């Protein structure tokens, strides 16, 4: 019987699981489910949190959809997940294995995600200077821990361990933590002899994160991607409800994309940085060049999709990619997978050919990495 690697990606909006055949590296099965775990923030501190129990329930359901006969022959498990963010748990009470084949969340906090905005610029500047080439930003797990130490130290007294959501899953599975995760919106590997500077460059839109074999990845990690379109959908559905008409988010999203596909160009300009950027947190979104002829849903959706690409290419220009010898662009993620307009704008933004990954791309990637390492 063939052996398989189980690849799991615990993402911001969904959980994905795949089975990879070890010899051929062929994906024999895969599923993805939305977590629907966001917690509404009424605290006024710009918190962005998710319900840990719902994420774990979704993980269990996603894995249970894979073929049971093949799951019996899984030799290794690889996990990827949200690069930043943190949750807290008790070392011996973090989960419950009483149901044998899967665990439920136990004594844990909510997941404070990478989108969390409670750490202001003033607070971040008060922290000890990092001995690193990387800067600290709101949403980073360590920054969040410092925030709790200052503002709610009693909260931390209930827990003994902290880590990312994937750290937590690995810890519950085997009692140990090994974090091999890289999450970015635009990235490429640097030459083997590259070494970053010794001090942080907070104004730089590109960061350099450790990669395999002592190398580094150049990463332009934008805070504004598919979440921008999600926010726009939520705004439209809220407006419609106030006006006495109701449509589901998925129905509105489909109509948006259909309208934009019929609008191939637009002179409307949207800068969709509604969350700012780590290197420029005060640069918020703008809409420019509004006229009576470009106020349709198609114009606005097309302009937003182009704006997402304009923003990321301003952080890492196409010329920089060409200089680095990048020969093609691999587009991944749920926003690209479900949004043909966004794919069209990706292909316009880069001179290199663009290929698209599978829906469960991160889960497949971590399984393939593990297959190579074994």
CSV table of C-alpha atoms in Angstrom, one decimal:
chain,number,residue,atom,x,y,z
A,1,UNK,CA,0.0,0.0,0.0
A,2,UNK,CA,1.3,3.5,-0.9
A,3,UNK,CA,2.2,5.9,1.8
A,4,UNK,CA,0.7,9.4,1.9
A,5,UNK,CA,1.6,12.8,3.3
A,6,UNK,CA,-1.2,14.9,4.8
A,7,UNK,CA,-0.8,18.6,4.0
A,8,UNK,CA,-2.9,21.1,6.0
A,9,UNK,CA,-3.1,24.8,5.6
A,10,UNK,CA,-4.9,26.7,8.5
A,11,UNK,CA,-5.6,30.0,6.7
A,12,UNK,CA,-7.2,33.3,7.6
A,13,UNK,CA,-10.6,32.4,6.1
A,14,UNK,CA,-10.4,28.7,5.4
A,15,UNK,CA,-8.8,25.4,6.2
A,16,UNK,CA,-7.4,23.2,3.4
A,17,UNK,CA,-6.3,19.6,3.5
A,18,UNK,CA,-4.7,17.4,0.9
A,19,UNK,CA,-3.3,13.9,0.6
A,20,UNK,CA,-0.1,13.6,-1.4
A,21,UNK,CA,1.3,10.3,-2.7
A,22,UNK,CA,4.9,10.1,-1.5
A,23,UNK,CA,6.4,8.5,-4.6
A,24,UNK,CA,4.8,10.5,-7.4
A,25,UNK,CA,3.9,13.6,-5.4
A,26,UNK,CA,0.5,13.4,-6.9
A,27,UNK,CA,-2.5,15.0,-5.1
A,28,UNK,CA,-5.0,12.2,-4.7
A,29,UNK,CA,-7.6,14.1,-2.6
A,30,UNK,CA,-8.2,17.5,-1.3
A,31,UNK,CA,-10.8,19.6,0.4
A,32,UNK,CA,-11.2,23.2,1.6
A,33,UNK,CA,-13.8,24.6,4.0
A,34,UNK,CA,-14.4,28.2,5.3
A,35,UNK,CA,-13.8,28.6,9.1
A,36,UNK,CA,-16.5,31.4,9.6
A,37,UNK,CA,-14.6,32.1,12.8
A,38,UNK,CA,-14.3,35.9,12.9
A,39,UNK,CA,-15.3,37.6,16.1
A,40,UNK,CA,-17.0,41.0,15.9
A,41,UNK,CA,-14.9,43.7,17.7
A,42,UNK,CA,-16.9,46.0,19.9
A,43,UNK,CA,-13.9,46.9,22.1
A,44,UNK,CA,-12.8,49.9,20.1
A,45,UNK,CA,-9.1,48.8,20.1
A,46,UNK,CA,-9.1,47.6,16.4
A,47,UNK,CA,-8.9,44.0,17.5
A,48,UNK,CA,-9.1,41.3,14.8
A,49,UNK,CA,-9.7,37.9,16.5
A,50,UNK,CA,-11.1,34.5,15.5
A,51,UNK,CA,-12.7,31.7,17.5
A,52,UNK,CA,-10.1,29.0,18.0
A,53,UNK,CA,-12.7,26.3,18.6
A,54,UNK,CA,-14.4,26.9,15.3
A,55,UNK,CA,-11.1,26.8,13.4
A,56,UNK,CA,-10.3,23.4,15.0
A,57,UNK,CA,-13.9,22.1,14.3
A,58,UNK,CA,-13.4,23.1,10.6
A,59,UNK,CA,-10.0,21.4,10.5
A,60,UNK,CA,-11.6,18.2,11.8
A,61,UNK,CA,-14.4,18.3,9.3
A,62,UNK,CA,-12.0,19.0,6.4
A,63,UNK,CA,-9.8,16.1,7.2
A,64,UNK,CA,-12.8,13.8,7.8
A,65,UNK,CA,-13.8,14.4,4.1
A,66,UNK,CA,-10.6,12.8,2.9
A,67,UNK,CA,-10.7,9.0,2.0
A,68,UNK,CA,-10.5,7.0,5.2
A,69,UNK,CA,-8.7,4.1,3.6
A,70,UNK,CA,-5.9,6.5,2.6
A,71,UNK,CA,-5.8,8.4,5.9
A,72,UNK,CA,-4.8,5.1,7.5
A,73,UNK,CA,-1.6,5.1,5.5
A,74,UNK,CA,-0.5,8.7,6.3
A,75,UNK,CA,3.2,8.6,7.2
A,76,UNK,CA,3.8,12.3,7.9
A,77,UNK,CA,1.8,15.5,8.4
A,78,UNK,CA,2.9,19.0,7.2
A,79,UNK,CA,1.2,22.2,8.3
A,80,UNK,CA,1.3,25.8,7.1
A,81,UNK,CA,-0.8,28.7,8.4
A,82,UNK,CA,-1.1,32.3,9.1
A,83,UNK,CA,2.4,33.7,9.3
A,84,UNK,CA,1.8,36.1,12.2
A,85,UNK,CA,-0.8,36.2,15.0
A,86,UNK,CA,-0.9,34.5,18.3
A,87,UNK,CA,-3.1,32.5,20.6
A,88,UNK,CA,-2.6,31.3,24.2
A,89,UNK,CA,-3.3,27.9,25.8
A,90,UNK,CA,-2.5,25.8,28.9
A,91,UNK,CA,0.2,23.3,28.3
A,92,UNK,CA,-1.7,20.3,29.7
A,93,UNK,CA,-5.3,21.5,28.9
A,94,UNK,CA,-5.1,22.9,25.4
A,95,UNK,CA,-7.3,20.2,23.9
A,96,UNK,CA,-9.6,17.3,24.5
A,97,UNK,CA,-8.8,13.9,22.8
A,98,UNK,CA,-11.8,12.1,24.3
A,99,UNK,CA,-13.4,11.5,20.8
A,100,UNK,CA,-10.3,9.6,19.7
A,101,UNK,CA,-9.9,10.4,16.0
A,102,UNK,CA,-9.9,14.2,16.4
A,103,UNK,CA,-9.4,16.8,19.2
A,104,UNK,CA,-11.5,19.7,20.3
A,105,UNK,CA,-10.1,23.0,21.6
A,106,UNK,CA,-9.7,23.2,25.4
A,107,UNK,CA,-8.3,25.9,27.6
A,108,UNK,CA,-7.3,28.4,24.8
A,109,UNK,CA,-7.7,32.0,24.1
A,110,UNK,CA,-9.2,33.4,20.9
A,111,UNK,CA,-6.7,33.7,18.0
A,112,UNK,CA,-5.5,37.3,17.6
A,113,UNK,CA,-4.7,37.4,13.9
A,114,UNK,CA,-2.1,39.1,11.8
A,115,UNK,CA,-4.7,41.7,10.9
A,116,UNK,CA,-5.0,42.9,14.5
A,117,UNK,CA,-4.6,46.6,14.9
A,118,UNK,CA,-4.4,47.2,18.6
A,119,UNK,CA,-0.6,48.0,18.6
A,120,UNK,CA,-0.4,51.7,17.7
A,121,UNK,CA,2.8,53.3,16.2
A,122,UNK,CA,3.4,54.9,19.6
A,123,UNK,CA,3.2,51.6,21.4
A,124,UNK,CA,5.4,49.9,18.9
A,125,UNK,CA,8.1,52.6,19.3
A,126,UNK,CA,8.1,52.0,23.0
A,127,UNK,CA,9.1,48.4,22.7
A,128,UNK,CA,12.7,47.2,23.0
A,129,UNK,CA,14.7,47.7,19.8
A,130,UNK,CA,14.9,44.3,18.0
A,131,UNK,CA,18.3,42.7,17.3
A,132,UNK,CA,17.2,41.9,13.8
A,133,UNK,CA,17.0,43.2,10.3
A,134,UNK,CA,13.1,42.8,10.5
A,135,UNK,CA,10.8,45.5,11.9
A,136,UNK,CA,7.9,44.8,14.4
A,137,UNK,CA,4.4,45.6,13.3
A,138,UNK,CA,0.9,45.4,14.8
A,139,UNK,CA,-0.5,41.9,14.3
A,140,UNK,CA,2.9,40.3,15.0
A,141,UNK,CA,2.5,37.7,17.9
A,142,UNK,CA,5.3,39.1,20.1
A,143,UNK,CA,3.9,42.7,19.7
A,144,UNK,CA,0.5,41.4,20.8
A,145,UNK,CA,2.0,39.7,23.9
A,146,UNK,CA,3.7,42.9,24.9
A,147,UNK,CA,0.4,44.7,24.5
A,148,UNK,CA,-1.3,42.3,26.9
A,149,UNK,CA,1.6,42.6,29.3
A,150,UNK,CA,1.1,46.3,29.5
A,151,UNK,CA,-2.7,46.6,29.2
A,152,UNK,CA,-4.2,43.3,30.4
A,153,UNK,CA,-1.5,41.4,32.3
A,154,UNK,CA,-4.2,39.4,34.2
A,155,UNK,CA,-5.3,37.9,30.9
A,156,UNK,CA,-1.9,36.1,30.4
A,157,UNK,CA,-2.1,34.6,33.9
A,158,UNK,CA,-4.6,32.0,32.6
A,159,UNK,CA,-2.2,30.5,30.1
A,160,UNK,CA,1.3,29.0,30.0
A,161,UNK,CA,2.0,28.7,26.2
A,162,UNK,CA,1.8,31.0,23.2
A,163,UNK,CA,2.2,30.4,19.5
A,164,UNK,CA,0.6,30.7,16.1
A,165,UNK,CA,-2.5,28.7,15.2
A,166,UNK,CA,-0.4,26.1,13.4
A,167,UNK,CA,2.0,25.9,16.4
A,168,UNK,CA,-1.1,25.1,18.5
A,169,UNK,CA,-2.3,22.3,16.1
A,170,UNK,CA,1.2,20.7,16.0
A,171,UNK,CA,1.6,21.0,19.8
A,172,UNK,CA,-1.8,19.2,20.3
A,173,UNK,CA,-0.8,16.5,17.8
A,174,UNK,CA,2.6,15.6,19.2
A,175,UNK,CA,3.5,17.8,22.1
A,176,UNK,CA,6.3,19.6,20.2
A,177,UNK,CA,6.4,22.7,18.0
A,178,UNK,CA,8.2,23.0,14.6
A,179,UNK,CA,7.2,26.0,12.6
A,180,UNK,CA,8.1,25.9,8.9
A,181,UNK,CA,5.8,28.5,7.3
A,182,UNK,CA,6.2,31.3,4.7
A,183,UNK,CA,3.2,33.4,3.8
A,184,UNK,CA,3.4,36.3,1.4
A,185,UNK,CA,1.6,37.9,-1.5
A,186,UNK,CA,4.7,38.5,-3.6
A,187,UNK,CA,8.0,36.8,-3.0
A,188,UNK,CA,11.1,35.3,-4.5
A,189,UNK,CA,14.2,33.5,-3.3
A,190,UNK,CA,17.3,35.6,-2.9
A,191,UNK,CA,20.8,34.4,-4.1
A,192,UNK,CA,22.5,31.9,-1.8
A,193,UNK,CA,25.1,34.4,-0.7
A,194,UNK,CA,22.6,37.2,0.2
A,195,UNK,CA,22.6,38.5,3.8
A,196,UNK,CA,20.2,41.2,5.0
A,197,UNK,CA,21.3,44.3,6.9
A,198,UNK,CA,21.9,44.1,10.6
A,199,UNK,CA,19.2,46.6,11.5
A,200,UNK,CA,15.5,46.9,10.8
A,201,UNK,CA,14.3,48.9,7.7
A,202,UNK,CA,10.8,49.9,8.8
A,203,UNK,CA,10.2,52.2,5.8
A,204,UNK,CA,11.0,49.4,3.3
A,205,UNK,CA,8.1,47.6,1.6
A,206,UNK,CA,10.3,44.5,1.2
A,207,UNK,CA,11.3,42.2,4.1
A,208,UNK,CA,13.7,39.3,4.0
A,209,UNK,CA,12.6,36.2,5.8
A,210,UNK,CA,14.6,33.0,6.5
A,211,UNK,CA,14.1,30.3,4.0
A,212,UNK,CA,15.6,26.8,3.6
A,213,UNK,CA,19.3,26.0,3.7
A,214,UNK,CA,20.2,29.4,5.3
A,215,UNK,CA,18.9,31.4,2.4
A,216,UNK,CA,16.3,34.3,2.4
A,217,UNK,CA,13.1,35.2,0.7
A,218,UNK,CA,12.4,38.7,-0.5
A,219,UNK,CA,8.8,39.3,0.6
A,220,UNK,CA,6.4,42.1,-0.2
A,221,UNK,CA,3.6,41.3,2.3
A,222,UNK,CA,0.6,43.5,1.7
A,223,UNK,CA,-2.1,43.8,4.3
A,224,UNK,CA,-4.6,44.5,1.5
A,225,UNK,CA,-5.7,41.7,-0.9
A,226,UNK,CA,-8.8,39.6,-1.0
A,227,UNK,CA,-9.9,41.1,2.3
A,228,UNK,CA,-10.4,44.4,0.5
A,229,UNK,CA,-13.0,42.8,-1.8
A,230,UNK,CA,-14.5,41.0,1.2
A,231,UNK,CA,-15.0,44.4,2.9
A,232,UNK,CA,-16.5,45.9,-0.2
A,233,UNK,CA,-19.0,43.0,-0.4
A,234,UNK,CA,-19.9,43.5,3.3
A,235,UNK,CA,-20.4,47.2,2.7
A,236,UNK,CA,-22.7,46.5,-0.3
A,237,UNK,CA,-24.8,44.0,1.6
A,238,UNK,CA,-25.2,46.3,4.6
A,239,UNK,CA,-26.3,49.2,2.3
A,240,UNK,CA,-28.8,46.9,0.5
A,241,UNK,CA,-30.2,45.8,3.9
A,242,UNK,CA,-30.7,49.4,4.9
A,243,UNK,CA,-32.5,50.1,1.6
A,244,UNK,CA,-34.8,47.2,2.2
A,245,UNK,CA,-33.2,44.6,-0.1
A,246,UNK,CA,-31.2,41.6,1.0
A,247,UNK,CA,-28.8,39.3,-0.9
A,248,UNK,CA,-26.2,36.9,0.4
A,249,UNK,CA,-22.5,37.8,0.3
A,250,UNK,CA,-21.8,35.1,-2.2
A,251,UNK,CA,-24.6,36.3,-4.5
A,252,UNK,CA,-23.2,39.9,-4.4
A,253,UNK,CA,-19.7,38.7,-5.0
A,254,UNK,CA,-20.8,36.8,-8.1
A,255,UNK,CA,-22.6,39.8,-9.5
A,256,UNK,CA,-19.6,42.0,-8.8
A,257,UNK,CA,-17.3,39.8,-10.8
A,258,UNK,CA,-19.8,39.4,-13.6
A,259,UNK,CA,-20.2,43.2,-13.9
A,260,UNK,CA,-16.4,43.7,-13.9
A,261,UNK,CA,-15.9,41.1,-16.6
A,262,UNK,CA,-18.2,43.2,-18.8
A,263,UNK,CA,-16.1,46.3,-18.0
A,264,UNK,CA,-12.6,45.5,-19.4
A,265,UNK,CA,-11.1,49.0,-18.7
A,266,UNK,CA,-11.9,51.9,-16.4
A,267,UNK,CA,-10.5,55.4,-15.8
A,268,UNK,CA,-11.7,55.2,-12.1
A,269,UNK,CA,-8.7,54.9,-9.8
A,270,UNK,CA,-8.9,53.1,-6.5
A,271,UNK,CA,-6.1,52.8,-4.0
A,272,UNK,CA,-7.5,50.0,-1.8
A,273,UNK,CA,-5.1,50.2,1.2
A,274,UNK,CA,-7.9,50.4,3.7
A,275,UNK,CA,-5.7,48.7,6.3
A,276,UNK,CA,-2.6,50.8,5.6
A,277,UNK,CA,0.7,48.9,5.1
A,278,UNK,CA,3.2,47.8,7.6
A,279,UNK,CA,5.8,50.1,6.1
A,280,UNK,CA,3.3,53.0,5.8
A,281,UNK,CA,0.4,52.5,8.2
A,282,UNK,CA,-1.1,56.0,7.6
A,283,UNK,CA,-1.5,55.5,3.9
A,284,UNK,CA,-5.2,54.6,3.8
A,285,UNK,CA,-7.5,54.0,0.8
A,286,UNK,CA,-8.6,56.6,-1.8
A,287,UNK,CA,-10.9,56.8,-4.8
A,288,UNK,CA,-9.9,59.2,-7.5
A,289,UNK,CA,-11.1,60.4,-10.9
A,290,UNK,CA,-14.8,59.9,-10.2
A,291,UNK,CA,-17.1,60.9,-13.0
A,292,UNK,CA,-20.8,60.3,-13.9
A,293,UNK,CA,-19.7,57.7,-16.4
A,294,UNK,CA,-17.6,55.4,-14.1
A,295,UNK,CA,-19.9,54.9,-11.1
A,296,UNK,CA,-21.2,51.5,-12.1
A,297,UNK,CA,-20.5,48.3,-10.1
A,298,UNK,CA,-18.4,47.0,-13.0
A,299,UNK,CA,-16.2,50.1,-13.0
A,300,UNK,CA,-15.6,50.1,-9.3
A,301,UNK,CA,-14.9,46.3,-9.0
A,302,UNK,CA,-12.5,46.5,-12.0
A,303,UNK,CA,-10.7,49.5,-10.4
A,304,UNK,CA,-10.4,47.8,-7.0
A,305,UNK,CA,-8.9,44.6,-8.5
A,306,UNK,CA,-6.4,46.7,-10.5
A,307,UNK,CA,-5.7,48.8,-7.4
A,308,UNK,CA,-4.8,45.6,-5.4
A,309,UNK,CA,-2.2,44.8,-8.1
A,310,UNK,CA,-1.0,48.4,-8.4
A,311,UNK,CA,-0.4,48.4,-4.7
A,312,UNK,CA,1.6,45.2,-4.6
A,313,UNK,CA,3.7,46.1,-7.6
A,314,UNK,CA,4.5,49.5,-6.0
A,315,UNK,CA,5.9,47.5,-3.1
A,316,UNK,CA,7.8,45.1,-5.4
A,317,UNK,CA,8.0,46.5,-8.9
A,318,UNK,CA,8.1,44.1,-11.9
A,319,UNK,CA,11.5,45.5,-12.8
A,320,UNK,CA,12.8,44.2,-9.5
A,321,UNK,CA,11.5,40.7,-10.3
A,322,UNK,CA,13.1,40.8,-13.8
A,323,UNK,CA,16.5,41.9,-12.3
A,324,UNK,CA,16.2,39.0,-9.8
A,325,UNK,CA,15.8,36.5,-12.7
A,326,UNK,CA,12.1,35.7,-12.0
A,327,UNK,CA,10.9,34.0,-15.1
A,328,UNK,CA,7.2,33.4,-14.2
A,329,UNK,CA,4.6,34.4,-11.6
A,330,UNK,CA,2.7,31.7,-9.7
A,331,UNK,CA,-0.7,33.0,-8.6
A,332,UNK,CA,-2.2,31.3,-5.5
A,333,UNK,CA,-4.8,31.9,-2.9
A,334,UNK,CA,-8.6,31.8,-2.7
A,335,UNK,CA,-9.1,35.4,-3.9
A,336,UNK,CA,-7.3,34.6,-7.2
A,337,UNK,CA,-8.9,31.2,-7.5
A,338,UNK,CA,-12.5,32.6,-7.4
A,339,UNK,CA,-11.9,36.0,-9.1
A,340,UNK,CA,-11.3,36.0,-12.8
A,341,UNK,CA,-11.1,39.8,-12.9
A,342,UNK,CA,-8.2,39.7,-10.4
A,343,UNK,CA,-6.5,37.1,-12.6
A,344,UNK,CA,-6.8,39.4,-15.6
A,345,UNK,CA,-5.3,42.2,-13.7
A,346,UNK,CA,-2.4,40.0,-12.5
A,347,UNK,CA,-1.6,39.2,-16.1
A,348,UNK,CA,-1.6,42.9,-17.0
A,349,UNK,CA,0.6,43.8,-14.1
A,350,UNK,CA,3.5,41.5,-14.9
A,351,UNK,CA,5.5,41.0,-18.1
A,352,UNK,CA,6.3,37.4,-17.0
A,353,UNK,CA,3.9,34.5,-17.8
A,354,UNK,CA,1.4,33.8,-15.0
A,355,UNK,CA,0.4,30.3,-13.9
A,356,UNK,CA,-2.1,29.5,-11.2
A,357,UNK,CA,-1.9,27.0,-8.4
A,358,UNK,CA,-4.5,24.6,-7.2
A,359,UNK,CA,-7.2,25.7,-4.8
A,360,UNK,CA,-5.4,23.9,-2.0
A,361,UNK,CA,-2.1,25.4,-2.9
A,362,UNK,CA,-0.6,26.0,0.5
A,363,UNK,CA,-1.6,22.6,1.8
A,364,UNK,CA,0.0,21.0,-1.3
A,365,UNK,CA,3.1,23.1,-0.9
A,366,UNK,CA,3.8,22.1,2.7
A,367,UNK,CA,3.2,18.4,1.8
A,368,UNK,CA,5.7,18.7,-1.1
A,369,UNK,CA,8.3,20.4,1.1
A,370,UNK,CA,7.9,17.6,3.7
A,371,UNK,CA,8.2,15.0,1.0
A,372,UNK,CA,11.5,16.5,-0.1
A,373,UNK,CA,12.8,16.7,3.5
A,374,UNK,CA,12.1,13.1,4.4
